[in-house]
mmCIF file of C-alpha atoms in Angstrom:
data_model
loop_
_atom_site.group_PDB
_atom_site.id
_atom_site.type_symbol
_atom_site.label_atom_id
_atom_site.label_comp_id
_atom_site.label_asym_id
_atom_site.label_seq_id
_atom_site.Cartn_x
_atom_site.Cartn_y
_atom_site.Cartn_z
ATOM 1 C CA UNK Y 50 66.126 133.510 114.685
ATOM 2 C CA UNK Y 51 62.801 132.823 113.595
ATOM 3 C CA UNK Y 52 60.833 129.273 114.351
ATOM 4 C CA UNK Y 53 60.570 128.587 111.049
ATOM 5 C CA UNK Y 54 64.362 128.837 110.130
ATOM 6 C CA UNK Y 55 65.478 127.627 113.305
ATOM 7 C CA UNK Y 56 63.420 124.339 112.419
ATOM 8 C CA UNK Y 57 65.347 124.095 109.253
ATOM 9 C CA UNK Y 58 68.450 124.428 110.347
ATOM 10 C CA UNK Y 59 67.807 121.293 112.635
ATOM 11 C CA UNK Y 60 66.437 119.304 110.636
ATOM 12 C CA UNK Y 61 69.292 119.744 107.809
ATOM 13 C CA UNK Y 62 71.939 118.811 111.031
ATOM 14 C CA UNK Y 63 69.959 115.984 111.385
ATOM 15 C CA UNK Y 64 69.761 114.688 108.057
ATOM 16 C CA UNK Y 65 73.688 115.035 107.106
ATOM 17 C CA UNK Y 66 75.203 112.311 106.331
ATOM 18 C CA UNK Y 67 77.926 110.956 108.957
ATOM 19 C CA UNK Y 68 81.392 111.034 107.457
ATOM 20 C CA UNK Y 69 82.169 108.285 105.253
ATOM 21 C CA UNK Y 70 84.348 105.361 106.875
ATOM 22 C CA UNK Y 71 87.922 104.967 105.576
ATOM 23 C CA UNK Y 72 87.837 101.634 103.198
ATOM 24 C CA UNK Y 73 90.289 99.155 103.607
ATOM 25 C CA UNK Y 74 91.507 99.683 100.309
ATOM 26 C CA UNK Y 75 92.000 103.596 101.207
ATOM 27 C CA UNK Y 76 94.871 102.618 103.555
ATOM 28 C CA UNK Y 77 98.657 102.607 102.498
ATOM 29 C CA UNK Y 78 100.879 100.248 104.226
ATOM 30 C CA UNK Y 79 104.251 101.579 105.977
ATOM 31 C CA UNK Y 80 106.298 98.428 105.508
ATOM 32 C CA UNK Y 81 105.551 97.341 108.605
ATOM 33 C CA UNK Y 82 102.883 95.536 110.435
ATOM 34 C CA UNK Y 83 103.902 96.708 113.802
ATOM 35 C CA UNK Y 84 103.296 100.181 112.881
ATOM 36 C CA UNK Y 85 100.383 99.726 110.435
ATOM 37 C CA UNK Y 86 98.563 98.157 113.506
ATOM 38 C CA UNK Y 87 99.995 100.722 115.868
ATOM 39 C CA UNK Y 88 98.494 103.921 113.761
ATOM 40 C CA UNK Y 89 95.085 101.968 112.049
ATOM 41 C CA UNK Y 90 94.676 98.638 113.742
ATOM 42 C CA UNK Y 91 94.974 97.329 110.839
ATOM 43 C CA UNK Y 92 97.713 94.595 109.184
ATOM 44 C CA UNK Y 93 98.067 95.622 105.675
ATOM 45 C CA UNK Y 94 97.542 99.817 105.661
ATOM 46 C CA UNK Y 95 98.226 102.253 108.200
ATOM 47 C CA UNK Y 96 98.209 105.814 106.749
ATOM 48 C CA UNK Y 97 94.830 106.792 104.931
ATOM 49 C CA UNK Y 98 94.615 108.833 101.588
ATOM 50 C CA UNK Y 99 93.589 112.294 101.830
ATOM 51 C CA UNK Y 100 95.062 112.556 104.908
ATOM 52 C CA UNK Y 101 98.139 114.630 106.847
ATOM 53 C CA UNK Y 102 100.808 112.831 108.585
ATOM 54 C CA UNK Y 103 103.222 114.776 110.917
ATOM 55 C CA UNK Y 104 106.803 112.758 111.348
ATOM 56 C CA UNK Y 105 109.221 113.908 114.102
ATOM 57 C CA UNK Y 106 112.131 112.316 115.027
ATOM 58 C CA UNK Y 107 115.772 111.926 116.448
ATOM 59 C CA UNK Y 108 118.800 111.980 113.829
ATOM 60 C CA UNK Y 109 119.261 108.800 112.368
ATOM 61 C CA UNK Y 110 116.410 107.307 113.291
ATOM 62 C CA UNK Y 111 115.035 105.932 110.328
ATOM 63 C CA UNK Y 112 112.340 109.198 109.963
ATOM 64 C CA UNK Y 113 113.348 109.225 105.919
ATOM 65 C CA UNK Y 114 113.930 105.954 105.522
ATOM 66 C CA UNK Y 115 110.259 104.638 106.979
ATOM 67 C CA UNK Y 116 108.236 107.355 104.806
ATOM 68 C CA UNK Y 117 110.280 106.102 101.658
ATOM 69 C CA UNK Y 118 109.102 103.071 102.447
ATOM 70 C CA UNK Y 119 105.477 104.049 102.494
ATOM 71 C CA UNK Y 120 106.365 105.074 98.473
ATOM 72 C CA UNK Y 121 107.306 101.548 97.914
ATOM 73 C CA UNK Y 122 104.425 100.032 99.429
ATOM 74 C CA UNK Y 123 102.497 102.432 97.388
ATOM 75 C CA UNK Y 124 104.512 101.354 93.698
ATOM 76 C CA UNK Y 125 103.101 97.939 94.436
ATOM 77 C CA UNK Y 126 99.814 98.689 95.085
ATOM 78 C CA UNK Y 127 97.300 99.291 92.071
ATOM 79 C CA UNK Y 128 95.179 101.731 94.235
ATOM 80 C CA UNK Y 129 97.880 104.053 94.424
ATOM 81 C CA UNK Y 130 98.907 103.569 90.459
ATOM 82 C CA UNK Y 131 97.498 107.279 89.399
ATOM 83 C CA UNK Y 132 99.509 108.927 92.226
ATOM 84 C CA UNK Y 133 102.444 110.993 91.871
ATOM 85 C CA UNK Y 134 105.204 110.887 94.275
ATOM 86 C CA UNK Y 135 106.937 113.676 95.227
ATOM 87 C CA UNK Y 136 110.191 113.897 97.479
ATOM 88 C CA UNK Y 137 110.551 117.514 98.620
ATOM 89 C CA UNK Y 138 114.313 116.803 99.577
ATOM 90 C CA UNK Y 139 114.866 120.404 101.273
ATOM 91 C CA UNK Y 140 117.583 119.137 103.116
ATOM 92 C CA UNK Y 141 119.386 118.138 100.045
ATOM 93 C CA UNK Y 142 120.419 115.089 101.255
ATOM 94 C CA UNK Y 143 118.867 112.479 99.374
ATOM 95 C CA UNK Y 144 122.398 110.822 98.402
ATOM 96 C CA UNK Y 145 120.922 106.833 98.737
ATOM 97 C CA UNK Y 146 120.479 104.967 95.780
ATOM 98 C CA UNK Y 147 116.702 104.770 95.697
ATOM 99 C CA UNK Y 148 116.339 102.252 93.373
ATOM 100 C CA UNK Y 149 118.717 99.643 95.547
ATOM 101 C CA UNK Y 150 116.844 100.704 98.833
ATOM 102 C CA UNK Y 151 112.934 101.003 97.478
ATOM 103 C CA UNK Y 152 112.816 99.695 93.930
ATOM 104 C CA UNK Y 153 113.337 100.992 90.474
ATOM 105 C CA UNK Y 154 109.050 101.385 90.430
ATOM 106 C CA UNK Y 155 110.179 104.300 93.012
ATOM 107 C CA UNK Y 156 113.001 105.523 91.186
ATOM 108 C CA UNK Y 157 111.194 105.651 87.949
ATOM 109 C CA UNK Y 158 108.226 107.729 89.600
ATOM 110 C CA UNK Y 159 109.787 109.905 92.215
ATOM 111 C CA UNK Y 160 109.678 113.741 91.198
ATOM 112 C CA UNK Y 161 110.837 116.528 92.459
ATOM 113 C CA UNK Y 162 107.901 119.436 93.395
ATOM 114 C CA UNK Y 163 108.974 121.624 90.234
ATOM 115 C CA UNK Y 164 112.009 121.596 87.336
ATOM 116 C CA UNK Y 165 113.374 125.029 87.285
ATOM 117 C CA UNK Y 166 113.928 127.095 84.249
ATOM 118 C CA UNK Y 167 117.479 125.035 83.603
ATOM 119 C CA UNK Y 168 116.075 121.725 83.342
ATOM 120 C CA UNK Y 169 117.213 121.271 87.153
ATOM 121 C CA UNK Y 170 114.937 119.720 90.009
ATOM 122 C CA UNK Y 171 114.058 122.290 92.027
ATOM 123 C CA UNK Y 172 112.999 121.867 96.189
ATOM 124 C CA UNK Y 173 111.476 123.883 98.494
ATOM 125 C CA UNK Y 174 114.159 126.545 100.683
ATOM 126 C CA UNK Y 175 111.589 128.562 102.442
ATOM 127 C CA UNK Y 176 108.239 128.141 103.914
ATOM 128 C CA UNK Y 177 106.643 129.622 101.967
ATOM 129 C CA UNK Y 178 107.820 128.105 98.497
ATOM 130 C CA UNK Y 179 106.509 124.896 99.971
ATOM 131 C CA UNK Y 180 103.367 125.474 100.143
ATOM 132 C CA UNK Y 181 103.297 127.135 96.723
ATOM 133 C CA UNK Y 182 104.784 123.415 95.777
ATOM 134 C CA UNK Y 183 102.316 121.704 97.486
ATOM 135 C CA UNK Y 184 99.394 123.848 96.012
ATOM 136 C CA UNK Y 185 100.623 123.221 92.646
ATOM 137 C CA UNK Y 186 100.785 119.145 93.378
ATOM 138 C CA UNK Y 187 97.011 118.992 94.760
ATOM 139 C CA UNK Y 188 95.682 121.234 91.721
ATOM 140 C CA UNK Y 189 97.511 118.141 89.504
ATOM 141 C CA UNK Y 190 95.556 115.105 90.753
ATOM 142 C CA UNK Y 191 96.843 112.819 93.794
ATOM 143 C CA UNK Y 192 99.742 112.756 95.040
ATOM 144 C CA UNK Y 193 102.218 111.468 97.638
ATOM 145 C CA UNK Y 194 104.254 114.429 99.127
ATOM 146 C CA UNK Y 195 107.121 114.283 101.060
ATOM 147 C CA UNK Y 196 108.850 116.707 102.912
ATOM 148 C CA UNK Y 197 112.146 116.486 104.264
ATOM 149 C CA UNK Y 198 111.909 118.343 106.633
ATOM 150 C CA UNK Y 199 110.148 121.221 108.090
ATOM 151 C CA UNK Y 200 113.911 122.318 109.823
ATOM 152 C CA UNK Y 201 115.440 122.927 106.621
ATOM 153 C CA UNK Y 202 113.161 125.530 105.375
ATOM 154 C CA UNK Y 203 113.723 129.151 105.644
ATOM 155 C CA UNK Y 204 111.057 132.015 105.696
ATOM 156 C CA UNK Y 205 111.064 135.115 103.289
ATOM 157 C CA UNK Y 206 111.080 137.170 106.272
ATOM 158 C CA UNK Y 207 113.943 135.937 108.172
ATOM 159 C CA UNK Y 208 115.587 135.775 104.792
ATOM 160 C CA UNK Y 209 114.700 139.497 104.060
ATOM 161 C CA UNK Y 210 116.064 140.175 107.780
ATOM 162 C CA UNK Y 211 119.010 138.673 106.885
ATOM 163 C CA UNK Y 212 119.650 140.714 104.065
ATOM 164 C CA UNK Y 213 119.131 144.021 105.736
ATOM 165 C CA UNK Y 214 121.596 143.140 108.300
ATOM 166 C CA UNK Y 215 124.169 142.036 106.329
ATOM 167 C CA UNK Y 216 123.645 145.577 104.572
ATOM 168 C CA UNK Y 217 123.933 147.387 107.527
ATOM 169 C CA UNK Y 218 126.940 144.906 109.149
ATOM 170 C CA UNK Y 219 128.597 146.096 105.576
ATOM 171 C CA UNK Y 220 127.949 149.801 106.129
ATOM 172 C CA UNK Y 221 129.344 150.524 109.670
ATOM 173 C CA UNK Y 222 132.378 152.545 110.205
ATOM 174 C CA UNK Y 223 132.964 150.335 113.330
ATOM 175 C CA UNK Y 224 131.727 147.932 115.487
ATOM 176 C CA UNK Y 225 129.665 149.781 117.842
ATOM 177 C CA UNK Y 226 127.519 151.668 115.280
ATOM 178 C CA UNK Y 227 127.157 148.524 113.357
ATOM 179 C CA UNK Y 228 125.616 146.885 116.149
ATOM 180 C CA UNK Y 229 123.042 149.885 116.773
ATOM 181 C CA UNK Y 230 122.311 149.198 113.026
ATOM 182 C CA UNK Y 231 121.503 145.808 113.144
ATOM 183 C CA UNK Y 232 118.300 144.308 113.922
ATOM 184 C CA UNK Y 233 117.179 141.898 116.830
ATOM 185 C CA UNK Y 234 115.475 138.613 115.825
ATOM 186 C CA UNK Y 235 112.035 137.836 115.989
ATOM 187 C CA UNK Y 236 112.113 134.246 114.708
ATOM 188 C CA UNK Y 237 110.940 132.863 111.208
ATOM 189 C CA UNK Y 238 107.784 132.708 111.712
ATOM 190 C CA UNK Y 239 107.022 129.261 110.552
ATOM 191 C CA UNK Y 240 104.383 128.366 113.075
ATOM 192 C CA UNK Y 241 101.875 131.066 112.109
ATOM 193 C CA UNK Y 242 102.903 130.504 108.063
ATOM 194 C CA UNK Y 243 102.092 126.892 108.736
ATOM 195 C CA UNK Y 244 99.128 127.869 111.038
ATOM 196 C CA UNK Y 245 97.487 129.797 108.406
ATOM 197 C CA UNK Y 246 98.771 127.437 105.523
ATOM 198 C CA UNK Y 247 98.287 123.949 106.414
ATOM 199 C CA UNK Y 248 94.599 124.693 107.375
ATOM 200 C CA UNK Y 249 94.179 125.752 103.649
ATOM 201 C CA UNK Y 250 95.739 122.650 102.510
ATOM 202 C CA UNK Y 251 93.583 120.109 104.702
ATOM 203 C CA UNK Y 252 90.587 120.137 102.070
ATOM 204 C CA UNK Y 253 92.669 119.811 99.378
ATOM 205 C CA UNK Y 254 93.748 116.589 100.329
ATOM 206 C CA UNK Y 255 90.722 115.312 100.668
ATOM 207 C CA UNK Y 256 89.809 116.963 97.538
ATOM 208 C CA UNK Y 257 92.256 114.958 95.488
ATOM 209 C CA UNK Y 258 92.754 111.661 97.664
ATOM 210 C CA UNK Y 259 96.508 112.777 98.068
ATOM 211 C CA UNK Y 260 98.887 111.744 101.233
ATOM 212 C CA UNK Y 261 100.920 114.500 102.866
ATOM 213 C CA UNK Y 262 103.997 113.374 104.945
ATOM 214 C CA UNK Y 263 106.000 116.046 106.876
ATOM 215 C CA UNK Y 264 108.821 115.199 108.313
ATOM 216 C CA UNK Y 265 110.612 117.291 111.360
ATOM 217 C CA UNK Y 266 113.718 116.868 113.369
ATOM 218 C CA UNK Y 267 113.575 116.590 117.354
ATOM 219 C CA UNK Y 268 115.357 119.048 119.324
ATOM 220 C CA UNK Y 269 116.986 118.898 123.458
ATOM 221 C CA UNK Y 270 114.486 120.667 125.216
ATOM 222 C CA UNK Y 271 116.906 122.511 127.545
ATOM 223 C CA UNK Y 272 115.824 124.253 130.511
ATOM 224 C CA UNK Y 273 112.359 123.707 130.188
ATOM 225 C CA UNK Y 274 109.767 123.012 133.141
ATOM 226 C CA UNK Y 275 108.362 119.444 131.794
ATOM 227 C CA UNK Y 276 109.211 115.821 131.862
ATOM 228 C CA UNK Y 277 109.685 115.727 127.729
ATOM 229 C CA UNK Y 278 113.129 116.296 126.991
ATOM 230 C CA UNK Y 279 112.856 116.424 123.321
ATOM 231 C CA UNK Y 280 110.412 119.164 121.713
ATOM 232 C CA UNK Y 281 111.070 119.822 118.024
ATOM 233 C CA UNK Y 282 109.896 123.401 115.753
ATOM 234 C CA UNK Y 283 106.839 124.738 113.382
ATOM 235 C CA UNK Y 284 104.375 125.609 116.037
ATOM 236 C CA UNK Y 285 101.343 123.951 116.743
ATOM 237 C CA UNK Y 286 99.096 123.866 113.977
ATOM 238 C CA UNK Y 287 102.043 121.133 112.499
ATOM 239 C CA UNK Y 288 100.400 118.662 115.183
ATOM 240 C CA UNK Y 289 96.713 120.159 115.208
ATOM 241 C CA UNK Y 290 96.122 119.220 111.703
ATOM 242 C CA UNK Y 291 97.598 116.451 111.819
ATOM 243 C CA UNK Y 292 95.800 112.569 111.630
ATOM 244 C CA UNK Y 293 98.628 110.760 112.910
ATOM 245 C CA UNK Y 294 102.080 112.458 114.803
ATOM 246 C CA UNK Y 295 105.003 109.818 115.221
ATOM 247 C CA UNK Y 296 107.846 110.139 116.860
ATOM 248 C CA UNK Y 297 111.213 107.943 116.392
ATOM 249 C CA UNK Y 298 114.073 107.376 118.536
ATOM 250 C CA UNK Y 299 117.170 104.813 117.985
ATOM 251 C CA UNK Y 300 117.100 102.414 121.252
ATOM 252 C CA UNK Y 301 119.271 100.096 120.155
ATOM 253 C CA UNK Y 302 121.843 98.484 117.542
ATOM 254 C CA UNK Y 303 121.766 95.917 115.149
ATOM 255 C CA UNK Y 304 125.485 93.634 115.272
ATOM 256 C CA UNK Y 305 126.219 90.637 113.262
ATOM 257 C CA UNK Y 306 129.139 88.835 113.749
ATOM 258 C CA UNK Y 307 131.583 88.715 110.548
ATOM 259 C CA UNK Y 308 134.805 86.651 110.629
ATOM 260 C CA UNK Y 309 134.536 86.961 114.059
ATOM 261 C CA UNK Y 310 134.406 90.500 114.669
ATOM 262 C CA UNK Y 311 131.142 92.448 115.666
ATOM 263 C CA UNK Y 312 129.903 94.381 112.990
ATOM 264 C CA UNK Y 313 126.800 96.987 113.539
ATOM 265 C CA UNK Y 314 124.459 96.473 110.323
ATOM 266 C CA UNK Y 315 121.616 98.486 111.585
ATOM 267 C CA UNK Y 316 119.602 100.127 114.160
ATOM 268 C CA UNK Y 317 116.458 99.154 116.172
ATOM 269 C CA UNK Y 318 113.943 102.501 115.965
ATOM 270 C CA UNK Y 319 110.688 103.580 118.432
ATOM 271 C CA UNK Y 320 108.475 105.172 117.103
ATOM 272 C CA UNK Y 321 105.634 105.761 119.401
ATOM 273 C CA UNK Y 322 102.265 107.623 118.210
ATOM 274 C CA UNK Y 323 101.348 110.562 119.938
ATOM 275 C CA UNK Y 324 98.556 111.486 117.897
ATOM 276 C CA UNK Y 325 96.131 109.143 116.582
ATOM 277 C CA UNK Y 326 93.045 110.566 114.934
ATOM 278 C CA UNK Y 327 92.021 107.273 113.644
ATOM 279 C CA UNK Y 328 91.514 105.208 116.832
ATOM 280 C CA UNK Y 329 92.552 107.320 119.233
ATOM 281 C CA UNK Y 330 95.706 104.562 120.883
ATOM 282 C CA UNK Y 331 98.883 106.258 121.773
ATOM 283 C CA UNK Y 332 101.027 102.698 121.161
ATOM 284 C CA UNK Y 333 105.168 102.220 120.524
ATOM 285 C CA UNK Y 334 106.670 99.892 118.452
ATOM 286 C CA UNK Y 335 109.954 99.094 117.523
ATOM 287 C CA UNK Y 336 111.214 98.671 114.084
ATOM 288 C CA UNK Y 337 114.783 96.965 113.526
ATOM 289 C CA UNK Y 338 116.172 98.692 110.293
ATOM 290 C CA UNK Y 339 119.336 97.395 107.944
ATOM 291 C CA UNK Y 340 121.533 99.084 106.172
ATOM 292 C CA UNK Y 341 121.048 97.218 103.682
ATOM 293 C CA UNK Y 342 117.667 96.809 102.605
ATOM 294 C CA UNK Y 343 115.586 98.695 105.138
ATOM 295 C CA UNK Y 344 112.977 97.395 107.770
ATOM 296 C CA UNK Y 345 112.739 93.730 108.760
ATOM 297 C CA UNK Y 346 109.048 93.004 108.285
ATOM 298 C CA UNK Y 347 109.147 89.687 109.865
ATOM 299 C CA UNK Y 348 111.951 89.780 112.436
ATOM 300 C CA UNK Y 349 110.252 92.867 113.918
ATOM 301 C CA UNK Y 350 106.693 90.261 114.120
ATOM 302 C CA UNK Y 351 108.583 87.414 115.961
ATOM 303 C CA UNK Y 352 110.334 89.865 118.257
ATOM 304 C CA UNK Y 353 106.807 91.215 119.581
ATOM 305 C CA UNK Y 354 105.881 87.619 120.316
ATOM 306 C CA UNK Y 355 108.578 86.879 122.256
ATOM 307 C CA UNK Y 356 108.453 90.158 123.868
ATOM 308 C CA UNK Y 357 104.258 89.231 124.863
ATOM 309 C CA UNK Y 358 105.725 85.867 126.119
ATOM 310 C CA UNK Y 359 102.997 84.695 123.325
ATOM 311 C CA UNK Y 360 106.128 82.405 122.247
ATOM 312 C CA UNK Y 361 108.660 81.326 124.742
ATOM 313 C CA UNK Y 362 112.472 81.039 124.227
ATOM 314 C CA UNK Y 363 114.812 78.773 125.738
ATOM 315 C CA UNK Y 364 118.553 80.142 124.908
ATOM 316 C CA UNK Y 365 118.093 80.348 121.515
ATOM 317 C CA UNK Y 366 115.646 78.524 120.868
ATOM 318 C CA UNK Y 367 111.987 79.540 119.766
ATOM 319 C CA UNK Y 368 109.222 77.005 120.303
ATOM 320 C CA UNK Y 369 106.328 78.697 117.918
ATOM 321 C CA UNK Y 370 103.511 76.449 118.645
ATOM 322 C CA UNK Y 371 101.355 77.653 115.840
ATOM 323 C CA UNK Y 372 103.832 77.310 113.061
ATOM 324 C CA UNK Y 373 105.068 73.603 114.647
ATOM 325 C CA UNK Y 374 108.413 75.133 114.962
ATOM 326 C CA UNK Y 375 111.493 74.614 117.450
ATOM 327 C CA UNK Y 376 114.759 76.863 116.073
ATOM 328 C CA UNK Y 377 116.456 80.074 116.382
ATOM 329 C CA UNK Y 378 115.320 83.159 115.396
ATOM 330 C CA UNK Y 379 117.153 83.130 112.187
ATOM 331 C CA UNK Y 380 115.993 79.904 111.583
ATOM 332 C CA UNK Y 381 111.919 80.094 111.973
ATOM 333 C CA UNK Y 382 112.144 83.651 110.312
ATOM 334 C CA UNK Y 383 113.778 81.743 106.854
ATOM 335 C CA UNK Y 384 111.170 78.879 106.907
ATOM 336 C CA UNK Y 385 108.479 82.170 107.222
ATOM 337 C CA UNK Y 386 109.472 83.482 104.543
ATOM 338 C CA UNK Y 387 109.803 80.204 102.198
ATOM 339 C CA UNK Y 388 107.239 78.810 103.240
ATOM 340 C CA UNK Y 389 104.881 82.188 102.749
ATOM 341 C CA UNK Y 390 103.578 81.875 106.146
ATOM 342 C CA UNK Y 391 103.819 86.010 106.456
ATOM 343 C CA UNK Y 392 99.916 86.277 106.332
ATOM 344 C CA UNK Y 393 99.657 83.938 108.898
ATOM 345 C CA UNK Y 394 102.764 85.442 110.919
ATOM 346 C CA UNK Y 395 100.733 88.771 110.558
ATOM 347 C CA UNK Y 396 97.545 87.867 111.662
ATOM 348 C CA UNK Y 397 98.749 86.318 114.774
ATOM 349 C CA UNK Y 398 100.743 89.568 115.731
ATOM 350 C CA UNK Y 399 97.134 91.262 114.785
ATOM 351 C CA UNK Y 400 95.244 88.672 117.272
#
């Protein structure tokens, strides 16, 4: 290379401009300030926009529920008023009243990626149709998208597979033949679709400000020569790309005792980060979640301070110095919330 360019080309590295720093106001909350603090460090946001966010976790443990939640967050906050929200439900399983669980601002906003020719809501089946989806969102302005989940997709390759064995299954004059026939799998090649794909869609959601949320399910990981006994599917590139990879797990249950008899009205969830692109902490939380109207904000705040001894507890009994309180936990958690001391509650949990 000659001097003269070489100079050039230095002195242009030197004068770009550093990456812009994610404003506060850039952030969108996930319900809880436990987990905003866990992924940001910060108490009122904990995903930022134009950003992917890759969400594995056991069955039932709250995986769905907590990225709903980050859609209700964002219906009450004016800087996300000019996104869409879409809920790629390829699992087909969306069968909660949203409006009951997240608010009718949800319900009234939540769309499905495309309406097929019938007027129906159509979701994504295979791979590849969700990124075609998800294309078509970011070329429409921001967006929140949704996936639920990465397991429930297909490929047009195993599906074409599929088809030409079931042809030849059809066509055998008996067993034997029909098995000669058929051919051997080679997988659905997801991970290089998404390894191709998702790099493609990174820019775009910077592009348009939009928030990408894929969700996957874990699976046993049986036989294999590590320590982690889950491991889940979609190849690498589904953690590469992404700015934040959680994982949930239920550790517990939630009982309440009705008429005298104990009742289970929810679960306690982990969820641990094992990637975190924005300050680099690998921290676990956990979340209790009701059946009946989703995470417990507060309880899950005064359950960390006990658990750092920051408050003590004597039977049931809290003494919470800063709040002048001695009471139980259900107690000190209703004169929180009449009192509006959450802010307060929150930036003690934060300290």
């Amino acid at each position: 290379m000659p001097k003269k360019q070489s100079d050039d080309t230095k002195e242009k590295l030197r004068s770009r401009k550093e990456s812009s720093p994610i404003l506060p106001q850039d952030y969108l909350s996930t319900g809880s300030t436990l987990l905003n603090l866990a992924c940001s460090g910060r108490i009122h946001g904990g995903i930022p926009k134009w950003h992917y966010v890759f969400f594995v976790g056991d069955s039932a443990s709250g995986k769905s529920f907590l990225s709903m939640t980050c859609l209700a967050e964002a219906a009450n906050n004016p800087e996300f008023d000019s996104y869409r929200f879409i809920g790629d439900d390829a699992e087909n399983r969306r069968l909660m009243d949203i409006g009951k669980f997240f608010g009718k601002k949800v319900a009234s906003r939540l769309e499905p990626p495309r309406i097929d020719h019938n007027g129906q809501a159509a979701y994504s089946s295979t791979i590849e149709e969700f990124y075609f989806h998800l294309d078509d969102a970011l070329d429409n302005g921001p967006c929140i998208y949704i996936l639920d989940s990465m397991d429930a997709l297909d490929s047009m390759s195993a599906s074409k597979k599929f088809k030409e064995n079931k042809k030849a299954y059809r066509k055998q004059d008996d067993e034997e033949e029909g098995e000669e026939k058929l051919k051997g799998s080679y997988g659905d090649g997801k991970a290089k679709i998404n390894s191709s794909e998702l790099r493609r869609m990174i820019p775009r959601l910077k592009k348009s400000g939009s928030i990408l949320i894929i969700i996957n399910q874990t699976r046993d990981n049986i036989g294999a020569f590590t320590l982690e006994k889950k491991t889940r599917s979609g190849g690498n590139a589904l953690r590469f790309y992404a700015t934040l990879e959680l994982w949930s797990s239920v550790v517990g249950k939630v009982h309440q005792t009705v008429k005298g008899k104990k009742r289970q009205i929810g679960i306690t969830s982990k969820v641990q980060v094992k990637k975190n692109d924005l300050t680099g902490k690998d921290w676990a939380i956990e979340l209790p979640i009701y059946w009946s109207y989703g995470i417990d904000d507060v309880g899950s705040c005064v359950d960390y301070l006990l658990e750092e001894k920051h408050w003590s507890k004597s039977g049931q009994t809290i003494n919470a110095l800063e709040f002048a309180f001695k009471g139980t936990t259900d107690k000190l958690i209703d004169m929180i919330e009449e009192k509006g001391m959450e802010k307060d509650l929150r930036l003690l949990v934060a300290k």
